[in-house]
Short mmCIF file of C-alpha atoms and ligand atoms in Angstrom, two decimals:
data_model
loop_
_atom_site.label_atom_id
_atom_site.label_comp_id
_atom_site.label_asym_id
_atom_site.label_seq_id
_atom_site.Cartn_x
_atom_site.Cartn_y
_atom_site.Cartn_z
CA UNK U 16 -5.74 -8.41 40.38
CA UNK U 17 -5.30 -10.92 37.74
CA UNK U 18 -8.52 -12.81 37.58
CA UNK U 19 -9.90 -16.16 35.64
CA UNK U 20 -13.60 -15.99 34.98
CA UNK U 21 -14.99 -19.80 33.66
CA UNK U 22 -17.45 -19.17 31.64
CA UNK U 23 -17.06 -15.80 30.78
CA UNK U 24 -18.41 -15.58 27.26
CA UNK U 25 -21.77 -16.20 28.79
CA UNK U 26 -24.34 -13.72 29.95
CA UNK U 27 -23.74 -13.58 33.56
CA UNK U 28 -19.46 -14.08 32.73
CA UNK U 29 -19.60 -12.02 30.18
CA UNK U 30 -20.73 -8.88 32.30
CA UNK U 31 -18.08 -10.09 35.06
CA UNK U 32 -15.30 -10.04 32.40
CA UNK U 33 -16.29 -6.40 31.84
CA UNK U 34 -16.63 -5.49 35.25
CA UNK U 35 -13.18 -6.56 36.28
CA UNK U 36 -11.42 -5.16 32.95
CA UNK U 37 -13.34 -2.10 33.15
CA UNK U 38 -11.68 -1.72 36.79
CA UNK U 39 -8.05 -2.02 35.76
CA UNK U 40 -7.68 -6.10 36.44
CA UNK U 41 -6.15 -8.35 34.13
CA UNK U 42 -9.03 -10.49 33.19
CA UNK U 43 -8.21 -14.62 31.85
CA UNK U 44 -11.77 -15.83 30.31
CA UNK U 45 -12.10 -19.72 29.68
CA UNK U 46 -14.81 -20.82 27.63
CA UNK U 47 -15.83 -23.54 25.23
CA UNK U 48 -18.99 -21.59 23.65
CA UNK U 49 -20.89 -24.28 24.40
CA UNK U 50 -24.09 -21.95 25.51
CA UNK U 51 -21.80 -18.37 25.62
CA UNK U 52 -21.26 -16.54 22.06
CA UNK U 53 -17.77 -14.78 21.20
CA UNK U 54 -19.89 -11.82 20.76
CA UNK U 55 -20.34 -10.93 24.45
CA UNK U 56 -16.87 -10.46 24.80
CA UNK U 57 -16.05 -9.28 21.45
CA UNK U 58 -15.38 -5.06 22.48
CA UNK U 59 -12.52 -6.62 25.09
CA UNK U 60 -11.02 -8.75 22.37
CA UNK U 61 -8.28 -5.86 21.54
CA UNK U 62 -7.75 -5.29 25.16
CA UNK U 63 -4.13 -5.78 26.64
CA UNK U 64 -6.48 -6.71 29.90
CA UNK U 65 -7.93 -8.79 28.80
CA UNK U 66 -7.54 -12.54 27.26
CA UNK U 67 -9.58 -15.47 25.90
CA UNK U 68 -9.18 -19.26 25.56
CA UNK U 69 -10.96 -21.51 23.83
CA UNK U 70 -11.55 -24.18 26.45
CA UNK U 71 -13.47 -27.20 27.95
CA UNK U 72 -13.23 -26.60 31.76
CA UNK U 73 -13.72 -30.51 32.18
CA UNK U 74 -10.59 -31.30 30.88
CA UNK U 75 -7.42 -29.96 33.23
CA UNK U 76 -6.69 -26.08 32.45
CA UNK U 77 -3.25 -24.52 31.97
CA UNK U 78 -3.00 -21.01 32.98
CA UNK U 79 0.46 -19.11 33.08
CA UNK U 80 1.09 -16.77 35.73
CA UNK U 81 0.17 -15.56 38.94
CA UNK U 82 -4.00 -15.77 39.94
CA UNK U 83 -5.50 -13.67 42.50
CA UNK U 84 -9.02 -15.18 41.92
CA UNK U 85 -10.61 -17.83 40.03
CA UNK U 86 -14.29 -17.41 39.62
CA UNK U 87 -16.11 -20.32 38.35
CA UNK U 88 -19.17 -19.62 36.04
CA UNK U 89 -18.83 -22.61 33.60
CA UNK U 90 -21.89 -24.39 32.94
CA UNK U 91 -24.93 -24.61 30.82
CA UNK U 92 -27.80 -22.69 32.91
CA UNK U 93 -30.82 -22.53 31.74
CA UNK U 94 -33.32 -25.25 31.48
CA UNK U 95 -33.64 -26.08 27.82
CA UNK U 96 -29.60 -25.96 27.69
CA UNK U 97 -29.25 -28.33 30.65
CA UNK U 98 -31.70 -30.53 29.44
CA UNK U 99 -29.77 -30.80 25.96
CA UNK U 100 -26.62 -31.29 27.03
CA UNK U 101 -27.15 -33.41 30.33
CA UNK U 102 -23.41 -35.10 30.32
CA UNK U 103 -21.78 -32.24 29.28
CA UNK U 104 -23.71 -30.06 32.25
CA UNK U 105 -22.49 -32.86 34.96
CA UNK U 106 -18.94 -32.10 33.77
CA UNK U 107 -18.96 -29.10 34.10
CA UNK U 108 -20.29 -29.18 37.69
CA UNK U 109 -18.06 -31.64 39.10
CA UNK U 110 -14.39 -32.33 36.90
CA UNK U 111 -14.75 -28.44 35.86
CA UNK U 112 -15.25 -27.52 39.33
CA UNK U 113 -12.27 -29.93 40.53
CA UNK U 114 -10.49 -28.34 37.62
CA UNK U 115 -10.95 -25.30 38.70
CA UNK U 116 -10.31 -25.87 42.94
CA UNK U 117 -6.95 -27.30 41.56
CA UNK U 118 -5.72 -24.91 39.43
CA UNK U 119 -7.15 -21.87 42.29
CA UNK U 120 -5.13 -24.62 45.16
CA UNK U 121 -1.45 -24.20 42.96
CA UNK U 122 -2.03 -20.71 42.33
CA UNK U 123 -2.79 -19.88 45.96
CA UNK U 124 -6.00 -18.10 44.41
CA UNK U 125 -9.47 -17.30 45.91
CA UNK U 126 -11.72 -19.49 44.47
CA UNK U 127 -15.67 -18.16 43.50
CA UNK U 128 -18.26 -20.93 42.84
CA UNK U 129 -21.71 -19.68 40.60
CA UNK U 130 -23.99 -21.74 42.44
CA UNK U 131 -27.80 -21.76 42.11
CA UNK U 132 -31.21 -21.45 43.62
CA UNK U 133 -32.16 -24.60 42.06
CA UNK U 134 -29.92 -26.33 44.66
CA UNK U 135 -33.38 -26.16 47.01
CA UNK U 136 -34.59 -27.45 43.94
CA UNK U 137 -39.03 -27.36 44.28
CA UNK U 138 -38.56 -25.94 47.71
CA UNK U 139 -40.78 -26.84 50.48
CA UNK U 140 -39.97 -23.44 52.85
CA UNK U 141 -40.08 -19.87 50.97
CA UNK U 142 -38.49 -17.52 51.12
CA UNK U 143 -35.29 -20.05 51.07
CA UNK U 144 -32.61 -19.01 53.91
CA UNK U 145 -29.08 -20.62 53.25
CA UNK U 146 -30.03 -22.61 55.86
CA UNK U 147 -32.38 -24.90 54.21
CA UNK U 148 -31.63 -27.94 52.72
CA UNK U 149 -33.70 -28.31 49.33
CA UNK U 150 -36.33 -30.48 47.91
CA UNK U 151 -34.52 -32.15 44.78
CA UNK U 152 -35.30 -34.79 42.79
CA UNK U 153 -32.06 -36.86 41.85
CA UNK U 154 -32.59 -38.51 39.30
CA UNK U 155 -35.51 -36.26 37.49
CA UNK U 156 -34.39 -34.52 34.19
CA UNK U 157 -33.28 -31.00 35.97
CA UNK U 158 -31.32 -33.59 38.55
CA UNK U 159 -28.23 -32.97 36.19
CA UNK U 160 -28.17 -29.63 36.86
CA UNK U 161 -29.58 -29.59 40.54
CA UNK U 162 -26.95 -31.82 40.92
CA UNK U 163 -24.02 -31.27 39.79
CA UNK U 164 -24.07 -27.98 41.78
CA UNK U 165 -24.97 -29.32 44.67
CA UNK U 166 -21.61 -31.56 43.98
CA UNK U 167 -19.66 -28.40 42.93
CA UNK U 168 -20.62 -26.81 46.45
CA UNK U 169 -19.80 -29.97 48.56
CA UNK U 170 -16.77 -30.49 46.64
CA UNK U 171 -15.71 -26.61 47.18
CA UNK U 172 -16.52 -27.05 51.17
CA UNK U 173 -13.57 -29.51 51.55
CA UNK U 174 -10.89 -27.86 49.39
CA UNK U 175 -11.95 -25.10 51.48
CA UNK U 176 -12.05 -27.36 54.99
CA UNK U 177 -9.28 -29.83 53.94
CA UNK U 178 -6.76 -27.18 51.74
CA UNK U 179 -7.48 -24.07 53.87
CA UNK U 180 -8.53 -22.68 50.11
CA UNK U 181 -10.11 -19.09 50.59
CA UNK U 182 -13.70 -20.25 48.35
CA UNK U 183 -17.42 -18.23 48.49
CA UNK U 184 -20.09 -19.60 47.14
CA UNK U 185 -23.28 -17.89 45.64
CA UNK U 186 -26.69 -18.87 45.15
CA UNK U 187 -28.01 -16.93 42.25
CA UNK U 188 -31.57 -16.45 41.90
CA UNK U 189 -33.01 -15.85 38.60
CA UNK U 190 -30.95 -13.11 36.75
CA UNK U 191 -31.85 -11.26 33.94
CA UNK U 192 -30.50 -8.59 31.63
CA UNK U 193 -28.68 -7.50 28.57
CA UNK U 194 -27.05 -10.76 26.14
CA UNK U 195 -29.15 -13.34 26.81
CA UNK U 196 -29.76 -15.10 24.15
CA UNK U 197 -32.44 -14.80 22.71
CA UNK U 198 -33.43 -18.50 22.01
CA UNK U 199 -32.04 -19.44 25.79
CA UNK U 200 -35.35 -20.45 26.48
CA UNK U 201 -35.68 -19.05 29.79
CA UNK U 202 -38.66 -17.23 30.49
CA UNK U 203 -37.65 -13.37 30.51
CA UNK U 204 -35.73 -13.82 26.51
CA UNK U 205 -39.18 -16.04 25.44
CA UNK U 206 -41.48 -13.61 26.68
CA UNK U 207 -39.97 -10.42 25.67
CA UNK U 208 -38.34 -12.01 22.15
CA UNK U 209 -42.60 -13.44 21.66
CA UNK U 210 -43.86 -10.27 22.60
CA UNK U 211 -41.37 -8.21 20.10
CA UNK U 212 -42.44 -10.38 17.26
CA UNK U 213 -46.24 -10.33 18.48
CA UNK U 214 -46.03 -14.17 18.64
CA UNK U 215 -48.25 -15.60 21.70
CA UNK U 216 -46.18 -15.84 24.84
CA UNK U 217 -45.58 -19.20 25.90
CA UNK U 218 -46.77 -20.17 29.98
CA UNK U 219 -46.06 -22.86 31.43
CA UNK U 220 -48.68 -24.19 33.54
CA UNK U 221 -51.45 -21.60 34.77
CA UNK U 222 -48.42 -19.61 35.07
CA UNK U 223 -48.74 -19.53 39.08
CA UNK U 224 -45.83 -20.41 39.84
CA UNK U 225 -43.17 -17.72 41.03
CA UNK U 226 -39.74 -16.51 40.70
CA UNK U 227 -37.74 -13.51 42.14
CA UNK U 228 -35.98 -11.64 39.16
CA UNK U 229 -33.14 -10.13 39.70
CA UNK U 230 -31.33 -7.79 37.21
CA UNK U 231 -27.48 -8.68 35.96
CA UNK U 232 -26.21 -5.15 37.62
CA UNK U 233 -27.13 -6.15 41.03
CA UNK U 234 -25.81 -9.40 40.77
CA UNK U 235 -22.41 -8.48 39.76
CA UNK U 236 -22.46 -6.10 42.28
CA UNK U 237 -22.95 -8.80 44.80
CA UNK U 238 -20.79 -11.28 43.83
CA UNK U 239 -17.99 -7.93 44.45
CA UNK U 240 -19.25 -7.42 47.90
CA UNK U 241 -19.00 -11.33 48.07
CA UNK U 242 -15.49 -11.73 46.81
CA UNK U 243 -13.87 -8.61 49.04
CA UNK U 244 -15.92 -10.44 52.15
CA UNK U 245 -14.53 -13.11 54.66
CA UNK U 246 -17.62 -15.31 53.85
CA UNK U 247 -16.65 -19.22 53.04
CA UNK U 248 -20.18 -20.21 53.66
CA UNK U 249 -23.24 -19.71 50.55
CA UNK U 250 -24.57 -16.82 50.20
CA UNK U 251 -28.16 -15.76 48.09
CA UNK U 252 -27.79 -13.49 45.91
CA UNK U 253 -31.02 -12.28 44.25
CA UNK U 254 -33.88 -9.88 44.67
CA UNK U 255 -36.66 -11.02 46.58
CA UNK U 256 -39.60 -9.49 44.72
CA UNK U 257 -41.46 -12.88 43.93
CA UNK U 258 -44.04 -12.92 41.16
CA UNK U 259 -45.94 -15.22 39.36
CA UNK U 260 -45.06 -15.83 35.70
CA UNK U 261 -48.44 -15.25 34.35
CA UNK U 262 -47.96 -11.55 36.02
CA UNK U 263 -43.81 -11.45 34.53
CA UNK U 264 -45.46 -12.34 30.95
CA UNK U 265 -48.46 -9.77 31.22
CA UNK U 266 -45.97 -7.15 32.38
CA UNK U 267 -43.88 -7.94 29.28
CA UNK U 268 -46.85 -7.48 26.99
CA UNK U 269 -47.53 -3.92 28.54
CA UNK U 270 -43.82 -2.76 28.37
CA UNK U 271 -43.35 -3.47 24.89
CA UNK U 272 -46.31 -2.24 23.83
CA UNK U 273 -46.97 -5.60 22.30
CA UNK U 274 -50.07 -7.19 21.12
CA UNK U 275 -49.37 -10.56 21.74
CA UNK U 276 -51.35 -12.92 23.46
CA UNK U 277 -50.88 -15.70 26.03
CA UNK U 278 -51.14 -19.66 25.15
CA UNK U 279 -50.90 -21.96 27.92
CA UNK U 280 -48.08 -25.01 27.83
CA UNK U 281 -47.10 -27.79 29.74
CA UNK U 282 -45.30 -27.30 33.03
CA UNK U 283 -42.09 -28.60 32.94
CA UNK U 284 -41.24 -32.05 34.75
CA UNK U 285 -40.19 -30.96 38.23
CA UNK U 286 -40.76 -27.04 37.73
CA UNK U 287 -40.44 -25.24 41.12
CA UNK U 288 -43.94 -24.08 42.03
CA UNK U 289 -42.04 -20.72 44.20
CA UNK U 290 -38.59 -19.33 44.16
CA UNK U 291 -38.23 -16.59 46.59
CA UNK U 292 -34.63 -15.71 48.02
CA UNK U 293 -33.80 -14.75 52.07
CA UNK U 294 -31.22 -12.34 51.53
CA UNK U 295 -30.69 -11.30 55.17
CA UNK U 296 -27.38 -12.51 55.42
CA UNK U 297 -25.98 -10.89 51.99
CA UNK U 298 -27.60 -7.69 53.68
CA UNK U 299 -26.26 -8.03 56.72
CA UNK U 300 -22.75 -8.99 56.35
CA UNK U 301 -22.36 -8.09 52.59
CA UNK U 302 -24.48 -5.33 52.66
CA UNK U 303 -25.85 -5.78 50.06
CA UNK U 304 -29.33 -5.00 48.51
CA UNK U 305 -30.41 -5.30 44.87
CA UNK U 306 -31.13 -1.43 43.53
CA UNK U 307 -33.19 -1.99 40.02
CA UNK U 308 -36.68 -3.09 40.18
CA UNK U 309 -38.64 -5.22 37.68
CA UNK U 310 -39.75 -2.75 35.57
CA UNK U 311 -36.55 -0.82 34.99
CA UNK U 312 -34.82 -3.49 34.51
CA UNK U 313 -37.17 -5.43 32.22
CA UNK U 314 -37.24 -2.04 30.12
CA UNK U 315 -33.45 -2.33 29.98
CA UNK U 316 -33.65 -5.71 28.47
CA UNK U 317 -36.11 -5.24 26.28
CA UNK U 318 -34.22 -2.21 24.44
CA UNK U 319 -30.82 -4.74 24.44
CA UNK U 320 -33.76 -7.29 22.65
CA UNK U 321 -34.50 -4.23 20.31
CA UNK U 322 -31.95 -2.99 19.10
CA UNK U 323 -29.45 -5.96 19.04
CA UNK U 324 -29.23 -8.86 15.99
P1 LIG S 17 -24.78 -18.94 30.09
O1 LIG S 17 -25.18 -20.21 29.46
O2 LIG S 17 -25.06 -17.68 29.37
O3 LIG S 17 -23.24 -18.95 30.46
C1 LIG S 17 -22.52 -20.12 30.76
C2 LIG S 17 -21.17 -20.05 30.06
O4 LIG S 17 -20.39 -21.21 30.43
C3 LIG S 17 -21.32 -20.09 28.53
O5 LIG S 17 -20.51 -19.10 27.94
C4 LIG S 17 -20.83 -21.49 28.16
O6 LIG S 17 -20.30 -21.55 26.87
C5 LIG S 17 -19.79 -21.75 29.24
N1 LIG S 17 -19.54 -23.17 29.49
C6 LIG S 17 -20.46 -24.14 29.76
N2 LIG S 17 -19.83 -25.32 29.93
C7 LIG S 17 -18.51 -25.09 29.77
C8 LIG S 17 -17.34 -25.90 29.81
N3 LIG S 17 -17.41 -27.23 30.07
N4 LIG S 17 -16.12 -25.34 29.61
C9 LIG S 17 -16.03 -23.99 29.35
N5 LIG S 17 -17.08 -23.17 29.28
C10 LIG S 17 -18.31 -23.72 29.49
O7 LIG S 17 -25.48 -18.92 31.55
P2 LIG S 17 -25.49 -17.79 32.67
O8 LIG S 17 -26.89 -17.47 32.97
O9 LIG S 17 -24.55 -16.70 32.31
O10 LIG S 17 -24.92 -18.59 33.91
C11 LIG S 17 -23.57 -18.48 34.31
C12 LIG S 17 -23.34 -19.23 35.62
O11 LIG S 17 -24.17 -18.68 36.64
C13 LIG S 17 -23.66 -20.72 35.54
O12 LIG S 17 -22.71 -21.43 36.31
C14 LIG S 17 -25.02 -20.81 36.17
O13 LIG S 17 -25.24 -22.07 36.76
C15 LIG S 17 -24.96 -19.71 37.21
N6 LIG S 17 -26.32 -19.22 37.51
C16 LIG S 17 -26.96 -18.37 36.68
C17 LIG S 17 -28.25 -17.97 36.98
C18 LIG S 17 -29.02 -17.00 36.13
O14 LIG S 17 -30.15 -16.70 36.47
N7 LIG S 17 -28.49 -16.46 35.08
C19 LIG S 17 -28.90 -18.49 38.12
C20 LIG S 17 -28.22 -19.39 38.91
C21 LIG S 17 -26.92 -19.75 38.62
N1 LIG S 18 -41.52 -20.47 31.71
C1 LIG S 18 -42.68 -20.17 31.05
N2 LIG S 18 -42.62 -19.94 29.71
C2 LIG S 18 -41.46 -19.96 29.00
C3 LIG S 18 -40.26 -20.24 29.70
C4 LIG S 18 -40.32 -20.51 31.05
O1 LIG S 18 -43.76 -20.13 31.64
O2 LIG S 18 -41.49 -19.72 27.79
C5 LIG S 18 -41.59 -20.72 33.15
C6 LIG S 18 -40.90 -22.00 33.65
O3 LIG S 18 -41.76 -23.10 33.57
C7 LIG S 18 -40.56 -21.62 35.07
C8 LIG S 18 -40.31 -20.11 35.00
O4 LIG S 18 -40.88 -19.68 33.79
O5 LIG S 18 -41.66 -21.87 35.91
C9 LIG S 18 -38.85 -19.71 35.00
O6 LIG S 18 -38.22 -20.49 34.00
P1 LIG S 18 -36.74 -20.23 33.53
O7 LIG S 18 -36.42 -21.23 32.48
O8 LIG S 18 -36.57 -18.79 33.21
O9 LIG S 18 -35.86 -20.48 34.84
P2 LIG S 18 -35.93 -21.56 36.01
O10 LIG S 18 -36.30 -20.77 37.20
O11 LIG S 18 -36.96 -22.62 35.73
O12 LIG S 18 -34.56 -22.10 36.04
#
């Protein structure tokens, strides 16, 4: 296959690019580095599989060539990113994702959006089945986030209803692993970068509220199951062990051997008090089930953290 990742210089992209060049395709990776780092992709660099461009997916892309698949994985995703660059994360949601329908429409490509659990936003059921609606705030900070995905799945729904465009959409659920960066600001790279330099870990809150973390490995093996399904409808992806954060940060402390302490913040405006994902439906028609649990895969991260610059 020849296959354009969005986004690919980040974490989650960057792990995709490697996936599909590892398995013979010809991989295309668009990124402007806004929140992705050259290094993540740097080993493929040399590859004849393998290209890059330097590139805002807001503005139209170019690609020569044939495309079997576009997968979509442009925009800023964690919190403190979003909440920096609030215009630039709107783009990205809605002209990248028109940017990227179009291009995936004249290539006669499948078309992959990364969409999120925060389109249930601070949801009212839990777990969250595909089914529900959300609970989001539209014009709150996290709004241009929240939003603009919730945009880039509507938007994908009619290319896919009105242009008979083959498109999946995910739901990713907190995912974790190897190249984050370090000064993301999401909670796993804090905790484990505060408990490696025995600085106080920072929670939010009483640190009750919950997530369900689910390591990059899984996820990629997913989004495969995903992509090679007949699904047109979203999909969660993400592994539904839900804990609270005070628990993720104590764990953290214990796995690196750390003596760090915990200080307690503010909660964020609009923080989701749970996060839990129903993934019946990726294991019934994907089936699919994340493999990895917490602690293995924290313990992977935290050597990446380690021994990394
Ligand atoms: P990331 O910030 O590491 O990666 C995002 C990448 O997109 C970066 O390389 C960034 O430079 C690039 N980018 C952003 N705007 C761009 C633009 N306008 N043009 C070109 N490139 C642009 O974040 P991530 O965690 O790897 O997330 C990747 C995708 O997965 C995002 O779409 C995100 O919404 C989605 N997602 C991730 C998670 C998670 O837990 N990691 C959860 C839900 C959804
Ligand atoms: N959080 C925290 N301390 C930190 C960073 C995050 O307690 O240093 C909390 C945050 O308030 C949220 C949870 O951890 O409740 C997960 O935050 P993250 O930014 O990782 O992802 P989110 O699920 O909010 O997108």
């Amino acid at each position: 296959m020849r296959v354009l990742i969005t986004g690919g210089a980040g974490f989650v992209g960057s792990h995709l690019c490697d996936f599909f060049a590892g398995n013979g395709h010809k991989v295309i990776c668009i990124d402007n580095l806004i929140t992705g780092k050259k290094e993540n992709i740097a080993h493929l660099l040399g590859s004849k599989n393998f290209k890059f461009v330097d590139h805002d997916v807001s503005v139209k892309i170019k690609v020569d060539g044939p495309l079997d698949y576009v997968l979509h994985f442009a925009s800023p995703a964690s919190p403190v990113d979003y909440l920096k660059y609030p215009i630039q994360t709107l783009k990205a949601g809605s002209l990248g994702t028109h940017n990227a329908l179009g291009l995936a429409k004249s290539k006669k490509a499948k078309f992959l959006l990364a969409s999120t659990s925060e389109v249930y936003g601070d949801p009212l059921v839990n777990p969250q089945p595909e089914s529900y609606w959300g609970n989001v705030n539209p014009v709150g900070p996290r709004s241009v986030y929240d939003e603009a995905k919730r945009f880039s799945e509507a938007i994908t729904m009619a290319y896919h209803r009105e242009c008979k465009l083959d498109t999946k959409i995910v739901r990713i659920f907190n995912t974790y692993g190897p190249r984050m960066r370090r000064n993301d600001g999401r909670a796993i790279p804090n905790f484990i970068t505060q408990a490696l330099e025995g600085k106080s870990l920072t929670v939010y809150g009483k640190g009750r509220q919950t997530r369900s973390f689910c390591y990059v490995d899984d996820l990629v093996r997913g989004l495969y199951a995903l992509m090679l399904s007949g699904l047109n409808d979203p999909v969660n992806i993400g592994n539904p062990n839900e804990e609270s954060l005070l628990y993720l940060a104590k764990r953290i402390i214990s796995l690196t051997g750390s003596r760090s302490t915990i200080v307690y913040k503010c909660l964020p405006v609009d923080d989701p008090k749970v996060r839990r994902p129903d993934i019946t439906k990726a294991k019934k028609i994907l089936k699919w089930s994340p493999e990895v649990d917490l602690d293995d895969g924290l313990k992977r991260t935290i050597k990446f953290f380690k021994f990394s610059s």
